[in-house]
Structures are given as structure tokens and as C-alpha cells.
Amino acid sequence: MRIIAGEYKGRQLKSVPGHLTRPTTDKVKEAVFQIMGPFFDGGDALDLFAGSGGLGIEALSRGIDRTIFVDKSPQAIHIINENLQKLKLEERSEVFRADAFRALQAAAKRSFSFKLVLLDPPYGKVKIEKILQKLLDLELVATNTWVYCEHDTSEQLPAAHPRLSIVKQANYGGTICITIYKVN
């Protein structure tokens, strides 16, 4: 696992050992960041279900000011912290061990407004549609926020929504599907 582009291009990242966490492949990462804008002009990102933190760190490398990393696995939190320390990104990040919905409530209390949201939950365990609605209900996203969703091909995300427009939906390798939304 490596960083594809930006300030930390080519740097290796540790992944969470075992089969419970599946890192986003370099091919998928490269494709989705090309769509969302190869580089960002600041702003905050939320990497929910962060795993090793690879997506959020990629966003930092490409110009996001700060990323909030959330995962409920202690092992994942340890690896995220190791990766951030290795790249000296502790000042540009916050890491929380929490349930996703609790983390969203906490972010709302702190009045966060994210420019980029990265959602890659364990397949079949969390309904992304519920997370999307919670992000909107808590006003954690503003107009033009990018929302990246990685999910199993069997999970169908809404194609039509009053506040979300699909920018891209693609299938990678028959098991991974990505849906990228822009907030209206």
C-alpha cells in the first residue's frame, strides 16, 4: 500500500493485519482521486471506517488541510497512528476510536463541515445510505462536498437524492463498487 500522488507520493503505508480490513487498492485510489480532483485546496476531510488511514492520508498528501480518522478497531487505530507518525502528519490529523454514528454526533457538536468524506465500511455490516442521511441531517457537509463510498456490488446506493448527485459509479473486479457523490 502506498500513497499515489502529492507531497508524500510513493511513501509506503502499513496495513491492518488480518482479513477484517481490506485496503483500497492503488488502482481504485488513483481512479477515484482523479475524479474528485487530483489535488485539493485545503479544507477538512473525514475518513470514517478508516482502517489503515490510507484514503485520508492520500487526501492529506493531495492538499486537504486536516483529516479526522475514525475506526472502532483498536488495531486499526494503532496502524493509523503509526502511519501518521511515520509521515509526521500528527498535527494535521485527529484519530478517534468510535462507532461511526457516535463519531458523526461528536463532529456535529464541534461544528465540523467537511470538504471530503470517505466512506469504506465493512461490507454488509453498515448501510451507507444511513450514514449519508446522517451526514446531511447533522449538516456535516456543505454544497460541493465530495462523498466517496466504497461498497459491495450487492449494495445499491440511491441514484436520485434531493441533496446528492452521483458523479461516478463504477465496479472494480466484480466485488468492489464505488459511488462518488457531490453535495448539491
Tab-separated table of C-alpha atoms in Angstrom:
chain	number	residue	atom	x	y	z
A	1	MET	CA	0.000	0.000	0.000
A	2	ARG	CA	1.430	3.356	-0.999
A	3	ILE	CA	0.491	6.988	-1.480
A	4	ILE	CA	-0.285	7.633	-5.150
A	5	ALA	CA	0.300	11.381	-5.572
A	6	GLY	CA	1.077	14.666	-3.890
A	7	GLU	CA	3.512	15.631	-1.166
A	8	TYR	CA	4.003	12.058	0.085
A	9	LYS	CA	3.868	10.303	-3.291
A	10	GLY	CA	5.430	6.843	-3.274
A	11	ARG	CA	5.636	6.519	0.514
A	12	GLN	CA	4.637	3.121	1.858
A	13	LEU	CA	1.866	2.684	4.431
A	14	LYS	CA	1.295	-0.166	6.843
A	15	SER	CA	-1.988	-2.022	6.526
A	16	VAL	CA	-4.034	-3.581	9.290
A	17	PRO	CA	-3.083	-7.260	9.578
A	18	GLY	CA	-5.721	-9.926	9.070
A	19	HIS	CA	-8.743	-10.234	6.811
A	20	LEU	CA	-11.205	-7.944	8.596
A	21	THR	CA	-9.845	-4.794	6.927
A	22	ARG	CA	-9.352	-4.587	3.172
A	23	PRO	CA	-7.257	-1.662	1.982
A	24	THR	CA	-8.453	0.218	-1.078
A	25	THR	CA	-6.244	-0.853	-3.968
A	26	ASP	CA	-3.868	1.609	-5.607
A	27	LYS	CA	-5.803	1.248	-8.876
A	28	VAL	CA	-9.098	2.263	-7.244
A	29	LYS	CA	-7.458	5.029	-5.198
A	30	GLU	CA	-5.834	6.532	-8.276
A	31	ALA	CA	-9.072	6.415	-10.277
A	32	VAL	CA	-11.266	7.998	-7.602
A	33	PHE	CA	-8.879	10.784	-6.668
A	34	GLN	CA	-8.549	11.720	-10.350
A	35	ILE	CA	-12.326	12.230	-10.385
A	36	MET	CA	-12.624	14.141	-7.107
A	37	GLY	CA	-9.883	16.484	-8.148
A	38	PRO	CA	-6.349	15.305	-8.225
A	39	PHE	CA	-5.447	17.967	-5.663
A	40	PHE	CA	-7.402	19.855	-3.017
A	41	ASP	CA	-7.237	23.471	-1.980
A	42	GLY	CA	-7.394	22.940	1.784
A	43	GLY	CA	-10.425	22.007	3.862
A	44	ASP	CA	-11.197	19.172	6.257
A	45	ALA	CA	-11.769	15.523	5.415
A	46	LEU	CA	-13.480	12.721	7.324
A	47	ASP	CA	-12.177	9.182	6.876
A	48	LEU	CA	-14.933	7.129	8.517
A	49	PHE	CA	-14.192	3.396	8.859
A	50	ALA	CA	-10.574	4.447	8.255
A	51	GLY	CA	-8.849	1.054	8.519
A	52	SER	CA	-5.171	1.875	7.951
A	53	GLY	CA	-5.974	5.504	7.113
A	54	GLY	CA	-4.795	5.148	3.512
A	55	LEU	CA	-7.606	7.185	1.924
A	56	GLY	CA	-7.407	10.025	4.437
A	57	ILE	CA	-3.617	10.151	4.193
A	58	GLU	CA	-3.895	10.253	0.395
A	59	ALA	CA	-6.203	13.278	0.805
A	60	LEU	CA	-3.646	14.974	3.096
A	61	SER	CA	-0.915	14.306	0.542
A	62	ARG	CA	-3.088	15.950	-2.120
A	63	GLY	CA	-3.761	19.181	-0.211
A	64	ILE	CA	-6.506	18.596	2.358
A	65	ASP	CA	-5.591	20.628	5.478
A	66	ARG	CA	-6.747	18.175	8.122
A	67	THR	CA	-8.287	14.702	8.250
A	68	ILE	CA	-10.366	13.192	11.019
A	69	PHE	CA	-9.827	9.406	11.127
A	70	VAL	CA	-12.448	7.188	12.777
A	71	ASP	CA	-12.447	3.437	13.272
A	72	LYS	CA	-13.752	1.247	16.066
A	73	SER	CA	-10.965	-1.342	15.846
A	74	PRO	CA	-8.100	-0.797	18.316
A	75	GLN	CA	-5.740	-2.494	15.862
A	76	ALA	CA	-6.774	-0.082	13.085
A	77	ILE	CA	-6.312	2.926	15.368
A	78	HIS	CA	-2.797	1.721	16.199
A	79	ILE	CA	-1.875	1.374	12.489
A	80	ILE	CA	-3.388	4.773	11.603
A	81	ASN	CA	-1.290	6.413	14.338
A	82	GLU	CA	1.844	4.584	13.131
A	83	ASN	CA	1.268	5.730	9.539
A	84	LEU	CA	0.640	9.333	10.616
A	85	GLN	CA	3.744	9.372	12.834
A	86	LYS	CA	5.891	7.897	10.063
A	87	LEU	CA	4.852	10.764	7.754
A	88	LYS	CA	4.853	13.377	10.544
A	89	LEU	CA	1.171	14.171	9.954
A	90	GLU	CA	0.015	14.199	13.583
A	91	GLU	CA	-0.525	17.989	13.516
A	92	ARG	CA	-2.832	17.683	10.504
A	93	SER	CA	-4.982	14.870	11.833
A	94	GLU	CA	-7.166	13.615	14.654
A	95	VAL	CA	-7.753	9.922	15.308
A	96	PHE	CA	-10.760	8.545	17.168
A	97	ARG	CA	-11.733	5.048	18.193
A	98	ALA	CA	-15.502	5.197	17.973
A	99	ASP	CA	-18.649	3.864	16.386
A	100	ALA	CA	-19.404	5.739	13.152
A	101	PHE	CA	-22.717	7.221	14.267
A	102	ARG	CA	-21.263	8.377	17.592
A	103	ALA	CA	-18.348	9.958	15.752
A	104	LEU	CA	-20.738	11.848	13.468
A	105	GLN	CA	-22.626	13.192	16.503
A	106	ALA	CA	-19.325	14.326	18.069
A	107	ALA	CA	-18.253	16.023	14.819
A	108	ALA	CA	-21.579	17.876	14.688
A	109	LYS	CA	-21.089	19.131	18.256
A	110	ARG	CA	-17.749	20.573	17.126
A	111	SER	CA	-19.458	22.205	14.088
A	112	PHE	CA	-17.299	20.469	11.500
A	113	SER	CA	-18.044	20.998	7.837
A	114	PHE	CA	-16.156	18.535	5.667
A	115	LYS	CA	-14.951	19.181	2.131
A	116	LEU	CA	-14.339	15.457	1.591
A	117	VAL	CA	-15.960	12.412	3.222
A	118	LEU	CA	-14.508	8.934	2.706
A	119	LEU	CA	-16.825	6.009	3.492
A	120	ASP	CA	-15.484	2.469	3.270
A	121	PRO	CA	-17.374	0.433	5.879
A	122	PRO	CA	-17.123	-3.325	6.298
A	123	TYR	CA	-19.229	-4.804	3.521
A	124	GLY	CA	-22.701	-5.840	4.611
A	125	LYS	CA	-22.330	-4.502	8.178
A	126	VAL	CA	-23.310	-0.834	7.771
A	127	LYS	CA	-25.865	0.720	5.446
A	128	ILE	CA	-24.073	3.553	3.656
A	129	GLU	CA	-27.412	5.170	2.872
A	130	LYS	CA	-27.998	5.699	6.621
A	131	ILE	CA	-24.548	7.264	7.019
A	132	LEU	CA	-25.211	9.593	4.066
A	133	GLN	CA	-28.503	10.730	5.578
A	134	LYS	CA	-26.859	11.314	8.976
A	135	LEU	CA	-24.122	13.435	7.352
A	136	LEU	CA	-26.823	15.579	5.748
A	137	ASP	CA	-29.086	15.734	8.813
A	138	LEU	CA	-26.208	16.840	11.060
A	139	GLU	CA	-25.059	19.400	8.448
A	140	LEU	CA	-21.534	17.966	8.336
A	141	VAL	CA	-21.321	18.503	4.587
A	142	ALA	CA	-21.823	21.657	2.559
A	143	THR	CA	-22.536	22.323	-1.099
A	144	ASN	CA	-19.797	20.854	-3.316
A	145	THR	CA	-18.540	18.381	-0.697
A	146	TRP	CA	-17.240	15.164	-2.249
A	147	VAL	CA	-18.538	11.929	-0.698
A	148	TYR	CA	-16.694	8.748	-1.666
A	149	CYS	CA	-18.436	5.438	-0.931
A	150	GLU	CA	-16.800	2.047	-1.387
A	151	HIS	CA	-19.217	-0.845	-1.095
A	152	ASP	CA	-20.056	-4.366	-2.110
A	153	THR	CA	-21.633	-4.657	-5.552
A	154	SER	CA	-24.785	-6.046	-3.934
A	155	GLU	CA	-25.424	-2.785	-2.043
A	156	GLN	CA	-27.345	-0.354	-4.218
A	157	LEU	CA	-26.909	3.284	-3.261
A	158	PRO	CA	-29.519	5.889	-4.188
A	159	ALA	CA	-29.154	7.238	-7.713
A	160	ALA	CA	-31.535	10.099	-7.033
A	161	HIS	CA	-31.444	12.208	-3.895
A	162	PRO	CA	-32.510	15.829	-3.361
A	163	ARG	CA	-29.088	16.822	-1.929
A	164	LEU	CA	-26.697	14.355	-3.584
A	165	SER	CA	-25.704	13.927	-7.218
A	166	ILE	CA	-23.810	10.889	-8.455
A	167	VAL	CA	-20.617	11.946	-10.191
A	168	LYS	CA	-19.356	8.415	-10.835
A	169	GLN	CA	-20.352	4.861	-10.126
A	170	ALA	CA	-18.047	2.030	-11.140
A	171	ASN	CA	-17.427	-1.628	-10.478
A	172	TYR	CA	-13.856	-2.840	-9.874
A	173	GLY	CA	-13.047	-6.514	-10.146
A	174	GLY	CA	-16.610	-7.741	-9.703
A	175	THR	CA	-16.706	-7.287	-5.912
A	176	ILE	CA	-15.877	-3.639	-5.241
A	177	CYS	CA	-18.198	-0.850	-6.264
A	178	ILE	CA	-17.521	2.830	-5.766
A	179	THR	CA	-20.054	5.622	-5.802
A	180	ILE	CA	-18.915	9.226	-5.698
A	181	TYR	CA	-21.411	11.914	-4.798
A	182	LYS	CA	-21.250	15.685	-4.821
A	183	VAL	CA	-23.457	17.520	-2.339
A	184	ASN	CA	-25.936	19.907	-4.025
